[in-house]
Tab-separated table of C-alpha atoms in Angstrom:
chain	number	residue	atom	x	y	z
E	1	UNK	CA	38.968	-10.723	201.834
E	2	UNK	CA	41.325	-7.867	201.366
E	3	UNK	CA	43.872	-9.588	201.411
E	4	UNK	CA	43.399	-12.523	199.980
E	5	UNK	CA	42.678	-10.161	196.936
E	6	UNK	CA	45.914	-8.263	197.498
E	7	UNK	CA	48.568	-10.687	197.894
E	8	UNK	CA	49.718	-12.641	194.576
E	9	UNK	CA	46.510	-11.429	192.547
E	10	UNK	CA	48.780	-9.727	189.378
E	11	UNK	CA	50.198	-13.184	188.620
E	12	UNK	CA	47.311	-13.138	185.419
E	13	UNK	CA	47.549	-9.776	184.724
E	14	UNK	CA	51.807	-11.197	184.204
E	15	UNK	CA	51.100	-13.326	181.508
E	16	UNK	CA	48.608	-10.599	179.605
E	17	UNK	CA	51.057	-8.350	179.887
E	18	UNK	CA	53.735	-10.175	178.034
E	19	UNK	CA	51.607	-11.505	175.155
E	20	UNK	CA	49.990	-7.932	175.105
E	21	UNK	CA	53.989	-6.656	175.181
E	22	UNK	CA	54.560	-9.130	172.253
E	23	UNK	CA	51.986	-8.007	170.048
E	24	UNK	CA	52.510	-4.179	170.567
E	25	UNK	CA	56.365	-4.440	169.667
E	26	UNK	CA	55.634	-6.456	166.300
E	27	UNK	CA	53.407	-2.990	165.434
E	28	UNK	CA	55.917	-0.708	166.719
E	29	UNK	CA	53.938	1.343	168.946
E	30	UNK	CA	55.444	3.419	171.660
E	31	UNK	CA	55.904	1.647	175.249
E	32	UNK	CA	53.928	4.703	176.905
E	33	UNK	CA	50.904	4.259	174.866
E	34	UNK	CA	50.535	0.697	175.789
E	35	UNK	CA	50.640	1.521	179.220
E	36	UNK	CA	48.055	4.404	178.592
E	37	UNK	CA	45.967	1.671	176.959
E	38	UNK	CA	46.492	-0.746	179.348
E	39	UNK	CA	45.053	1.887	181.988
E	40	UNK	CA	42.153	2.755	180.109
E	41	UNK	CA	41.395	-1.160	179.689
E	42	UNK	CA	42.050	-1.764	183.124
E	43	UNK	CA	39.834	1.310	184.239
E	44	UNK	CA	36.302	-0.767	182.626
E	45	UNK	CA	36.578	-3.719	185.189
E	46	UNK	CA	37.593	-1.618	188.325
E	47	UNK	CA	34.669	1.174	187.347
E	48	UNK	CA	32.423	-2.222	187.619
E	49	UNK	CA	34.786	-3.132	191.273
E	50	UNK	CA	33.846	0.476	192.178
E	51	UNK	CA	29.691	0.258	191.521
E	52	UNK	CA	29.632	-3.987	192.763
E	53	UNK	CA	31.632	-3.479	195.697
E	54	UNK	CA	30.185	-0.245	197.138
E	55	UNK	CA	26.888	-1.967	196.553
E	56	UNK	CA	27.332	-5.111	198.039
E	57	UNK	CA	30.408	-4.522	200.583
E	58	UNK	CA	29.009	-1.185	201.894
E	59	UNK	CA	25.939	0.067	201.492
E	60	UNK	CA	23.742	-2.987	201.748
E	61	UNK	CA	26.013	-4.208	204.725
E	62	UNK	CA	24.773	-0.874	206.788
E	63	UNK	CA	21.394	-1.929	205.709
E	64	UNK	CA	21.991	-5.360	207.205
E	65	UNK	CA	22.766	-3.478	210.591
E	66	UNK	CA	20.320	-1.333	210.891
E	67	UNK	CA	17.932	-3.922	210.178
E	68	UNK	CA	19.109	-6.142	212.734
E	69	UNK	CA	19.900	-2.899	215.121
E	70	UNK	CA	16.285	-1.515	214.647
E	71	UNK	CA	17.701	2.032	213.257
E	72	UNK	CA	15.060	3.883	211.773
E	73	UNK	CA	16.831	5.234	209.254
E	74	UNK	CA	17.808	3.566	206.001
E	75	UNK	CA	18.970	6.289	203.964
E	76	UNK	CA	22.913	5.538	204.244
E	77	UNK	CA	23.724	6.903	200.595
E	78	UNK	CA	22.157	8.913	197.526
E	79	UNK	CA	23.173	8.399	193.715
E	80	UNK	CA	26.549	9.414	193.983
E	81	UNK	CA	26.856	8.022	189.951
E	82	UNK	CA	24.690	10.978	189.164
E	83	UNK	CA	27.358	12.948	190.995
E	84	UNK	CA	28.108	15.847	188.521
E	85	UNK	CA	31.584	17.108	191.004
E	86	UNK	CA	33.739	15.459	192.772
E	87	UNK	CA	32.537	17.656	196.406
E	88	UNK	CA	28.816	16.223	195.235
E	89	UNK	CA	30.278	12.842	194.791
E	90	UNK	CA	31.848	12.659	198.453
E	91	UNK	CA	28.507	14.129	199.880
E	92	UNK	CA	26.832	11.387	198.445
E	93	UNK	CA	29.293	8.493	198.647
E	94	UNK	CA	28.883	7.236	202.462
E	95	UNK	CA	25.937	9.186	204.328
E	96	UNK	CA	27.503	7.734	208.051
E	97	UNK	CA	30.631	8.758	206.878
E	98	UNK	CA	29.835	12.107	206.033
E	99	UNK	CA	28.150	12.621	209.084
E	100	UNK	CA	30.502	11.568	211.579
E	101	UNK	CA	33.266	13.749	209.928
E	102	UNK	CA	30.791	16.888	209.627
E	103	UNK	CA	29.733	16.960	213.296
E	104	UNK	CA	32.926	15.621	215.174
E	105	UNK	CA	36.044	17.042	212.766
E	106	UNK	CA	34.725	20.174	210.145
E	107	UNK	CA	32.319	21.524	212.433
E	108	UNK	CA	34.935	21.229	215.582
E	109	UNK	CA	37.630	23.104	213.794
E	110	UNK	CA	34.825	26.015	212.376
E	111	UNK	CA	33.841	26.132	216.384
E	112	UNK	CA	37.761	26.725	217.215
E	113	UNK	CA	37.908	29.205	214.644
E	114	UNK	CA	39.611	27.990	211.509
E	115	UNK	CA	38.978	28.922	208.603
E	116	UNK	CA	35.943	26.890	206.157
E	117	UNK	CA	39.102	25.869	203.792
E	118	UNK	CA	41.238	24.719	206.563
E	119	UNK	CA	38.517	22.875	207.967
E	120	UNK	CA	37.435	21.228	204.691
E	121	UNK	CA	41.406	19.892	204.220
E	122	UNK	CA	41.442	18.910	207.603
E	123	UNK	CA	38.410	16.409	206.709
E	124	UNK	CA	39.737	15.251	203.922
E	125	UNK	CA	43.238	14.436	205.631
E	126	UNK	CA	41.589	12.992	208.586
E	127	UNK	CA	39.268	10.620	206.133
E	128	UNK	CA	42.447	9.458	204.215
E	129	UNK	CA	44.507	8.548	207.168
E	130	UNK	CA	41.937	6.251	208.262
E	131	UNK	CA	41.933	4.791	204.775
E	132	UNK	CA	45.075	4.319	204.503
E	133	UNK	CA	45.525	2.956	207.788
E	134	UNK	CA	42.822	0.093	207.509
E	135	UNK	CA	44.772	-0.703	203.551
E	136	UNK	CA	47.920	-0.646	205.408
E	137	UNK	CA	46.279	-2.859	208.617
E	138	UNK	CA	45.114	-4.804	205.839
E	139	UNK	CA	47.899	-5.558	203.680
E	140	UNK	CA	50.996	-6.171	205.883
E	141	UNK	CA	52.954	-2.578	204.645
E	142	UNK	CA	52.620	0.613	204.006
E	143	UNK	CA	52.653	2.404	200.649
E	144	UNK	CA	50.760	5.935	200.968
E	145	UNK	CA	49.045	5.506	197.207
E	146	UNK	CA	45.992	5.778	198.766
E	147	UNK	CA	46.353	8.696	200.821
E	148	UNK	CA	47.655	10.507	197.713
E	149	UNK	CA	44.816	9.450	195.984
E	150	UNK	CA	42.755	11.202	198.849
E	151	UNK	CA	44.957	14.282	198.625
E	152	UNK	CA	44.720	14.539	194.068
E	153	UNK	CA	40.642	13.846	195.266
E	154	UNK	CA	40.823	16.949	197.648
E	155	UNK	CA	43.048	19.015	194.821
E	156	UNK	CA	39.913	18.395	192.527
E	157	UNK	CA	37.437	19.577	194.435
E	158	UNK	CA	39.081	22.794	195.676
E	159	UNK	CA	40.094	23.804	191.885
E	160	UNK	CA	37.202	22.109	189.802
E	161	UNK	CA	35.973	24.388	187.035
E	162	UNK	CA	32.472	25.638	187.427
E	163	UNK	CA	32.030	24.973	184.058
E	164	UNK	CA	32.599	21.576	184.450
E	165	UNK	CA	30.294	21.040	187.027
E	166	UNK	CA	27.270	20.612	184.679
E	167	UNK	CA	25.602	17.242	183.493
E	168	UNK	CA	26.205	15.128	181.789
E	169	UNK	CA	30.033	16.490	181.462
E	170	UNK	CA	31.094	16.183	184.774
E	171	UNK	CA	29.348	13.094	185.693
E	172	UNK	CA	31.385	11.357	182.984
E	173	UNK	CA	34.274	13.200	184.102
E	174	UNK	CA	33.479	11.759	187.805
E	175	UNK	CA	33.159	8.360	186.474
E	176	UNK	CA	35.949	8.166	184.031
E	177	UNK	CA	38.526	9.608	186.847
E	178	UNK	CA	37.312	7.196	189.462
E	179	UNK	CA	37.240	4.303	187.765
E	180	UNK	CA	41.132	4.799	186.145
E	181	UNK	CA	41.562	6.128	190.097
E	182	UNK	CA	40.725	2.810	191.075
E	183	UNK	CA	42.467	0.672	188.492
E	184	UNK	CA	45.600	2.427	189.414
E	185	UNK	CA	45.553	2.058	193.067
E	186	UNK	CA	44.862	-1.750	192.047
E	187	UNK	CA	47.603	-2.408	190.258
E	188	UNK	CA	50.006	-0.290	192.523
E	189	UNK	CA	49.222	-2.089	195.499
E	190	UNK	CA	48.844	-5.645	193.483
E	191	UNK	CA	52.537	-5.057	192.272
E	192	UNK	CA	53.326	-4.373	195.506
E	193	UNK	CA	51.665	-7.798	197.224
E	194	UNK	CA	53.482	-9.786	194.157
E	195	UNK	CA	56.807	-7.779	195.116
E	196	UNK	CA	57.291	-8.577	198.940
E	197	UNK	CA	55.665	-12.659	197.705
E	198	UNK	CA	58.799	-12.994	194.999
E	199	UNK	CA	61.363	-10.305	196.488
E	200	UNK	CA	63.917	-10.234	199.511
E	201	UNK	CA	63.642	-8.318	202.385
E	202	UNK	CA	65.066	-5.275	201.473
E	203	UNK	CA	65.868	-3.711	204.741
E	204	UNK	CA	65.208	-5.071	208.171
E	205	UNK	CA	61.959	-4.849	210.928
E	206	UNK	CA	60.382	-2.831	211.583
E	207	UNK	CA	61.585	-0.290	208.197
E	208	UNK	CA	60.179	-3.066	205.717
E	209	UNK	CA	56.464	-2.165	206.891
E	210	UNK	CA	57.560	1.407	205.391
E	211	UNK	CA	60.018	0.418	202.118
E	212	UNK	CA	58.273	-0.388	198.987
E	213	UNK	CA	60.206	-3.652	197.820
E	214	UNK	CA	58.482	-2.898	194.173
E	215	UNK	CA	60.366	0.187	194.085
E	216	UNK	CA	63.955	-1.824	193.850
E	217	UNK	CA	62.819	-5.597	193.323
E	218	UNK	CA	62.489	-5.474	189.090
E	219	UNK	CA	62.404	-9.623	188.381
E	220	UNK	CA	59.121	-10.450	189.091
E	221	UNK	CA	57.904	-7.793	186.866
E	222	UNK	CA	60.062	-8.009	183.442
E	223	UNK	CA	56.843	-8.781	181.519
E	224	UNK	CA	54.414	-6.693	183.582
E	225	UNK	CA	53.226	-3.407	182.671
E	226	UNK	CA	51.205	-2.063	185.412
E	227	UNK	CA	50.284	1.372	184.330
């Protein structure tokens, strides 16, 4: 399913783009604020990806198992929309998760005598390696957007105000970051699928796992905006 949604999906999102681009030249408004608009727009839809896919693709899917696995327990997740921080929101997000990197990777490292920071970034780097690897597993190439979306996620939580830690402003900040989050890691890694569909190998195997071809490969994209 991954990648049937990753590979040639921006195709639509082409020909908005150029009537959009049409439109926004006859008013004379600055290229960069029609990208920042075309973010925002883009960041309603992938807040509802964010809230229909982690409630269909994952939580109710570890329901299914444990249901047909006779677990006990069913509590796999807690509002993590009410999050008010980001370090609430990844408590929250994926209970198994959570777990599996508390015991077997933060508490480890506390037990070998790091330090509670270095243990915490260790987590987080161990959480968006794995990411990234099943995107990249996923996908047919590598491009690290996601792991530097971990890393910007990490940066957050270690420097969040206090003050912005109260409802209901940092829910909505919460919301409104990981929904335009997620529309940007769509559209990087969409541009990306459309690239290596349109654009010629760039550099030979096995180096064109690792090279963007979006990066260099411009003619599929003269009417696309994709942030």
């Amino acid at each position: 399913m991954v990648v049937v949604a990753g590979r040639g999906a921006l195709r639509p999102f082409c020909g908005e783009d150029a009537r959009l681009l049409a439109l926004w030249a006859d008013l004379g408004a600055p290229r960069y604020g029609y990208q920042l608009a075309l973010l925002v727009l883009r960041a309603l839809p992938a807040g509802a990806v964010l809230a229909v896919g982690a409630s269909m693709a994952l939580h109710h899917w570890h329901r299914v198992f444990a249901e047909a696995m006779r677990f006990r327990a069913r509590a796999f997740t807690r509002a993590w929309w009410n999050a008010a921080c980001y370090a609430e929101y990844f408590r929250d997000w994926n209970q198994i998760v959570k777990a599996w990197l508390n015991k077997y990777v933060f508490k480890e490292m506390l037990t070998l005598g790091f330090s509670s920071m270095t243990s915490k970034l260790a987590t987080v780097a161990v959480s968006a390696v794995w990411h990234e690897y099943i995107v990249a597993a996923s996908l047919g190439y590598f491009l690290p957007y996601f792991f530097s979306f971990y890393v910007i996620s990490a940066v957050i939580v270690l420097i969040e105000p206090p003050g912005l830690q109260k409802k209901p402003f940092g829910n909505l900040f919460v919301i409104l970051t990981l929904s335009g989050g997620i529309a940007s890691i769509l559209s990087i890694y969409f541009m990306e699928s459309t690239a290596r569909q349109n654009c010629p190998q760039i550099v030979g195997a096995p180096w064109d796992f690792f090279v963007p071809r979006s990066v260099i490969c411009e003619e599929p994209f003269k009417n696309c905006t994709f942030l």
